[in-house]
mmCIF file of C-alpha atoms in Angstrom:
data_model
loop_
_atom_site.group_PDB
_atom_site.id
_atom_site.type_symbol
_atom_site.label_atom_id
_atom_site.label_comp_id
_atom_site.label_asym_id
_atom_site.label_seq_id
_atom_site.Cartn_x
_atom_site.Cartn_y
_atom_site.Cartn_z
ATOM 1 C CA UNK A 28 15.816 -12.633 -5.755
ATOM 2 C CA UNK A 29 17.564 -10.960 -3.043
ATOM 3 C CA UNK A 30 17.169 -8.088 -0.245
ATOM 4 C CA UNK A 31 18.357 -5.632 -3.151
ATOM 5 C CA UNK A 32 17.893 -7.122 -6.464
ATOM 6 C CA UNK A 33 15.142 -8.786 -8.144
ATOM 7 C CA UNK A 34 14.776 -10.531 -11.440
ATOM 8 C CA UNK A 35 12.341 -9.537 -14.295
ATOM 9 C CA UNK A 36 10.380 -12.182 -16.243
ATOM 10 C CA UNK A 37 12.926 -11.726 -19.091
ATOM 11 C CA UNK A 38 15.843 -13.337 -16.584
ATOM 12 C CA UNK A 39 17.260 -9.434 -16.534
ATOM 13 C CA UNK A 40 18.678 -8.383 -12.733
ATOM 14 C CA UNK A 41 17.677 -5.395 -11.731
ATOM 15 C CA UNK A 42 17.466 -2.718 -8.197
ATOM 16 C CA UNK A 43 13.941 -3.132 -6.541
ATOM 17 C CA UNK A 44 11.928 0.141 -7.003
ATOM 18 C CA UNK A 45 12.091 1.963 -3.826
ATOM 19 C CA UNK A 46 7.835 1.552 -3.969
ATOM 20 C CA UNK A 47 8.617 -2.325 -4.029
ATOM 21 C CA UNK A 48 11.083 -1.752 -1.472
ATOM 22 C CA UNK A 49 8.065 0.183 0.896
ATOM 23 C CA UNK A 50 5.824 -2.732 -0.255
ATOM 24 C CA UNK A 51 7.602 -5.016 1.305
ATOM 25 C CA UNK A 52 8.360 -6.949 -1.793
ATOM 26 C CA UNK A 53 12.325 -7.946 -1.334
ATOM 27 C CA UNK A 54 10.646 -9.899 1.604
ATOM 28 C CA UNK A 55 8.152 -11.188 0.143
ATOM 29 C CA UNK A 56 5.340 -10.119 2.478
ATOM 30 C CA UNK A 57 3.778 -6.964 2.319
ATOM 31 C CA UNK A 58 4.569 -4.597 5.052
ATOM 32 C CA UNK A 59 2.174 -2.290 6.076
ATOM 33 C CA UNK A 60 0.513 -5.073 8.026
ATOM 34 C CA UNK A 61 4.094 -6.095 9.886
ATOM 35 C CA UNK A 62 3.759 -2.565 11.550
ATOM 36 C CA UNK A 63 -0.154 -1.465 12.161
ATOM 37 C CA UNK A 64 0.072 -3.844 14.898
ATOM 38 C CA UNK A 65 2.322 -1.921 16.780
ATOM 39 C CA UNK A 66 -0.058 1.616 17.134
ATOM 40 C CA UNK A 67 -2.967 -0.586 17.663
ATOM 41 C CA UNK A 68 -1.495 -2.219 20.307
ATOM 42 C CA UNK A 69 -0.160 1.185 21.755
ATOM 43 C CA UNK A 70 -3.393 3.067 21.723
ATOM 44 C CA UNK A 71 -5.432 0.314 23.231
ATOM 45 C CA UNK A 72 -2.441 -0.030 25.849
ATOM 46 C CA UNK A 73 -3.200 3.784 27.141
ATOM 47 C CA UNK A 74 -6.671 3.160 27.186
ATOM 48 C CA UNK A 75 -6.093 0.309 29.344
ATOM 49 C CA UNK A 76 -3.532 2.034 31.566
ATOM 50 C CA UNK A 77 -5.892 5.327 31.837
ATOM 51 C CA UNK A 78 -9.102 3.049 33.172
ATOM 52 C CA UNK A 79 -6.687 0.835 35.269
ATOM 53 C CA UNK A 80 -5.620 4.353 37.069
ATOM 54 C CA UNK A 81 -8.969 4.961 37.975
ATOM 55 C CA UNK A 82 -9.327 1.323 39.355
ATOM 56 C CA UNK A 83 -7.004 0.575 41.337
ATOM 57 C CA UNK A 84 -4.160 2.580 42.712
ATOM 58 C CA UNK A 85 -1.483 2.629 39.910
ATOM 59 C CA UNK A 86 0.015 6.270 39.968
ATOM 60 C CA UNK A 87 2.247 5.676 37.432
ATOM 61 C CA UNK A 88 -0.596 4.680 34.635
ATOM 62 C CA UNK A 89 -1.908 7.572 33.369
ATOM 63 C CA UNK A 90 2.271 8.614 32.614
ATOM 64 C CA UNK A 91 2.512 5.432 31.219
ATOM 65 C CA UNK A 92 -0.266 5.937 29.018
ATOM 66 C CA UNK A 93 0.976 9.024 27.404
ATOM 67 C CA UNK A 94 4.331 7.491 26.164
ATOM 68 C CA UNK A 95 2.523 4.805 24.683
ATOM 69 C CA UNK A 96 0.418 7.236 23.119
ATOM 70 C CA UNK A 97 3.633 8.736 21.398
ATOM 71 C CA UNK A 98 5.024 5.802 20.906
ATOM 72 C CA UNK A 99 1.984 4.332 19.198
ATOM 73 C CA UNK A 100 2.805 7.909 17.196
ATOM 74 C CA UNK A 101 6.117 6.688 16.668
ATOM 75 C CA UNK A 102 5.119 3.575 15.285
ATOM 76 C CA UNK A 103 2.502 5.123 12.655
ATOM 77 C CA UNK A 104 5.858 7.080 10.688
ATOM 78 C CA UNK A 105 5.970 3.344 9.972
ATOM 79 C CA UNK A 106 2.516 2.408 8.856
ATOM 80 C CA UNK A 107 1.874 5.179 7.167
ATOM 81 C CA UNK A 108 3.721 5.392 4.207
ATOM 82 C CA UNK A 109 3.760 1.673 3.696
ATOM 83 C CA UNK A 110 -0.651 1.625 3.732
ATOM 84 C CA UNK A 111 -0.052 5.194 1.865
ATOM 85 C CA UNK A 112 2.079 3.675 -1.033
ATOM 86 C CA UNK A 113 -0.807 0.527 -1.447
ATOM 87 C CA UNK A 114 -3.460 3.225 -1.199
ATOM 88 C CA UNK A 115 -1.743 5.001 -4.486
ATOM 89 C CA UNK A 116 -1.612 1.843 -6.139
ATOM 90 C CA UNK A 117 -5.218 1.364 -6.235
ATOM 91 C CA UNK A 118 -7.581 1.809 -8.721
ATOM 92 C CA UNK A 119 -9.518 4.782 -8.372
ATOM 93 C CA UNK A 120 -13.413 4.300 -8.182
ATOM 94 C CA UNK A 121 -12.231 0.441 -7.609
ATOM 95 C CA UNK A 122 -13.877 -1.503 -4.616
ATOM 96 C CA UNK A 123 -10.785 -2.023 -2.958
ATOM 97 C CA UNK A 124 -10.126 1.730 -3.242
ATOM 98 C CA UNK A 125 -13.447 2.342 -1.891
ATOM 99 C CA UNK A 126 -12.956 0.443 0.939
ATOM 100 C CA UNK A 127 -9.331 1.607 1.888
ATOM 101 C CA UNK A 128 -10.666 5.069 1.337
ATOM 102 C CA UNK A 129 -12.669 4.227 4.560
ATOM 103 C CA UNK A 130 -9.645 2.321 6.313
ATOM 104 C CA UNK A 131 -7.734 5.756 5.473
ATOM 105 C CA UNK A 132 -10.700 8.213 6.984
ATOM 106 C CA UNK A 133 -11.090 6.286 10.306
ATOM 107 C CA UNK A 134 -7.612 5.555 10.804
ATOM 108 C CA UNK A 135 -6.766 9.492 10.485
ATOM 109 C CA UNK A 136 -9.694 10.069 12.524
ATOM 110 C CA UNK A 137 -7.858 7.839 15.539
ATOM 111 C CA UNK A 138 -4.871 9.653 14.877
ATOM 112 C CA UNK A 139 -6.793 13.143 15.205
ATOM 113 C CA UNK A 140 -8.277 11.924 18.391
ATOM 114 C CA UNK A 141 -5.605 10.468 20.261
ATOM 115 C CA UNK A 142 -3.347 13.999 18.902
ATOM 116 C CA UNK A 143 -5.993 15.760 20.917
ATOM 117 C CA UNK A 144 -6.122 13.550 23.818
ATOM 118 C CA UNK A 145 -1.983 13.450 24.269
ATOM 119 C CA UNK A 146 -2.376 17.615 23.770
ATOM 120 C CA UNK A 147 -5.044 17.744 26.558
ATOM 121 C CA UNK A 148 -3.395 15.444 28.610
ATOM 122 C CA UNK A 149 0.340 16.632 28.637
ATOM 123 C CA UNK A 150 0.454 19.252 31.184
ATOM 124 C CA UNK A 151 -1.453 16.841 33.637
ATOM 125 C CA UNK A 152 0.585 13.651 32.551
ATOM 126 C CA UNK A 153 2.519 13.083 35.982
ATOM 127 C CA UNK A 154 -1.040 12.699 37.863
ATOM 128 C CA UNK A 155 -2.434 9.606 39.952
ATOM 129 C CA UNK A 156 -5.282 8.765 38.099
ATOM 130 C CA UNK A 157 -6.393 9.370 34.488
ATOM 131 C CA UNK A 158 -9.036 12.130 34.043
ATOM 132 C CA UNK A 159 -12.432 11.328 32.592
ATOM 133 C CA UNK A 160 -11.739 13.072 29.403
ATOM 134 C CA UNK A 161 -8.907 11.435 28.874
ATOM 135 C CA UNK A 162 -10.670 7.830 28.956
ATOM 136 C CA UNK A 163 -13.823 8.832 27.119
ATOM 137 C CA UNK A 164 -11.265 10.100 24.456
ATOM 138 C CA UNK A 165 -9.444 6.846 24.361
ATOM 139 C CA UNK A 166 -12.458 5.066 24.059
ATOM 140 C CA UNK A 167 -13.626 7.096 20.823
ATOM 141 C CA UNK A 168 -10.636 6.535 19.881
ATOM 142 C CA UNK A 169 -9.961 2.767 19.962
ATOM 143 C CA UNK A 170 -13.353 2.508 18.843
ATOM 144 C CA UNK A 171 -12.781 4.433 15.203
ATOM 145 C CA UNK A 172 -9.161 2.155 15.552
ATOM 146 C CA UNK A 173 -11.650 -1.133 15.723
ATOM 147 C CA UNK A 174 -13.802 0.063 13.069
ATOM 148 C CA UNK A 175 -10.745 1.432 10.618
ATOM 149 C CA UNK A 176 -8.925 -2.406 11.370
ATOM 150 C CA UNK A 177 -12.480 -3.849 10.564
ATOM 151 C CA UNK A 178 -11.858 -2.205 6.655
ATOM 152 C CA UNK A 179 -7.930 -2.980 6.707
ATOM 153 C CA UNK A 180 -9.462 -6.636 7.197
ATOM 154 C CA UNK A 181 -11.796 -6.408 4.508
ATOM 155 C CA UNK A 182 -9.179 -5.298 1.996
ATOM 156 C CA UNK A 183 -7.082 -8.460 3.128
ATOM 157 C CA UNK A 184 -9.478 -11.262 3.981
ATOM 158 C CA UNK A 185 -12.459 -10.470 1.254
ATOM 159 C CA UNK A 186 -10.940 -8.500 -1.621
ATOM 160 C CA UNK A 187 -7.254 -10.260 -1.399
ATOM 161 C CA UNK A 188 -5.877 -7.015 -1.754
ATOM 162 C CA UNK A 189 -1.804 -7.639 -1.799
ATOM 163 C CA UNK A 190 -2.516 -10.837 -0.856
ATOM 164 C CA UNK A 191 -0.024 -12.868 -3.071
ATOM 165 C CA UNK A 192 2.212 -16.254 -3.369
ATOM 166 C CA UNK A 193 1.346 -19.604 -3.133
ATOM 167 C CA UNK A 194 -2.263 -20.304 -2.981
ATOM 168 C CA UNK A 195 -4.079 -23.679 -3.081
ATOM 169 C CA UNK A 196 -5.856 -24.029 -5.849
ATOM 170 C CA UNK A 197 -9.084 -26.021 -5.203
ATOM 171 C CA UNK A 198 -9.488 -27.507 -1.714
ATOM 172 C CA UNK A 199 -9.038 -31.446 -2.042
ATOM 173 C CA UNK A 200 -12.239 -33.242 -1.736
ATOM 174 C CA UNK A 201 -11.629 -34.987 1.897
ATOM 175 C CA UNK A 202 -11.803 -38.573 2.046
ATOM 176 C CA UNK A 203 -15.392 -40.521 3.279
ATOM 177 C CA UNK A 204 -15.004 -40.796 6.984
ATOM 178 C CA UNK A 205 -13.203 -43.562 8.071
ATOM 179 C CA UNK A 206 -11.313 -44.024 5.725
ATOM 180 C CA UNK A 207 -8.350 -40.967 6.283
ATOM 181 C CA UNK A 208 -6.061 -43.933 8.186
ATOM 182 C CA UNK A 209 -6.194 -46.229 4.937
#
């Protein structure tokens, strides 16, 4: 196995797919959760920056705030596709479907809401403090993030969707205590 070939259970060497390539496969991690973290980090980053403004005396915040806005926009041409190609995979009418369907609603809802919010804001970027809108937007907004990262979670940690390579079989049966030095 290597960054651009694979092997098929016959022994036969062949190109990954380019939807194995999205995956993440050549890697052997999936990758749509290497780069989620990077918009979720963004957005709540502006929020921060935007209530920080209103603080304290940091006229620079509410500019920073709207780059990291775009960036976190930047960083979603990323996780997009890579959730969007798992998404097609599913099963329809499937649990896991079910549940990413809901991962997929909020998550475009946070992206709607932080579109409007960089749109409202723009003109006004370059001033002192953040305006109210702009924070009770950002709030919505990393709220619907929370609750879309809640069902990303689910998919993971309770269905095991993508979830694959080495797993322990049955935990070992820990020694009677005391005895783990013998």
């Amino acid at each position: 196995m290597s960054l651009f070939y694979t092997e098929t259970p016959s022994g036969e060497r062949r190109r990954w797919t380019l939807k194995e390539f999205v995956q993440g496969r050549p890697i052997g991690h999936p990758s749509h959760v290497m780069f989620v973290h990077f918009p979720v980090a963004l957005y709540i980053g502006a929020l921060g920056l935007d209530i920080v403004s209103r603080i304290g005396h940091i006229p620079s915040a509410p500019l920073a705030a709207t780059w990291l806005i775009l960036g976190a926009f930047a960083g979603s041409l990323f996780a997009v596709p890579t959730g969007l190609v798992d998404w097609w995979g599913m099963k329809p009418g499937s649990r896991a479907r079910k549940v990413a369907n809901k991962h997929l609603l909020l998550q475009l809802t946070t992206a709607g809401i932080f579109v409007v919010n960089e749109v409202v804001r723009w003109s006004h970027r370059n001033d002192p403090r953040a305006h109210s809108l702009w924070i009770v937007l950002g709030a919505i907004g990393v709220i619907t993030l929370t609750l879309g990262q809640y069902f990303g979670g689910v998919l993971v940690y309770r269905i095991g969707f993508r979830v694959y390579g080495d797993r322990p079989t049955k935990p070992a049966k820990a020694p009677p205590v005391g005895e783990e030095d013998r």
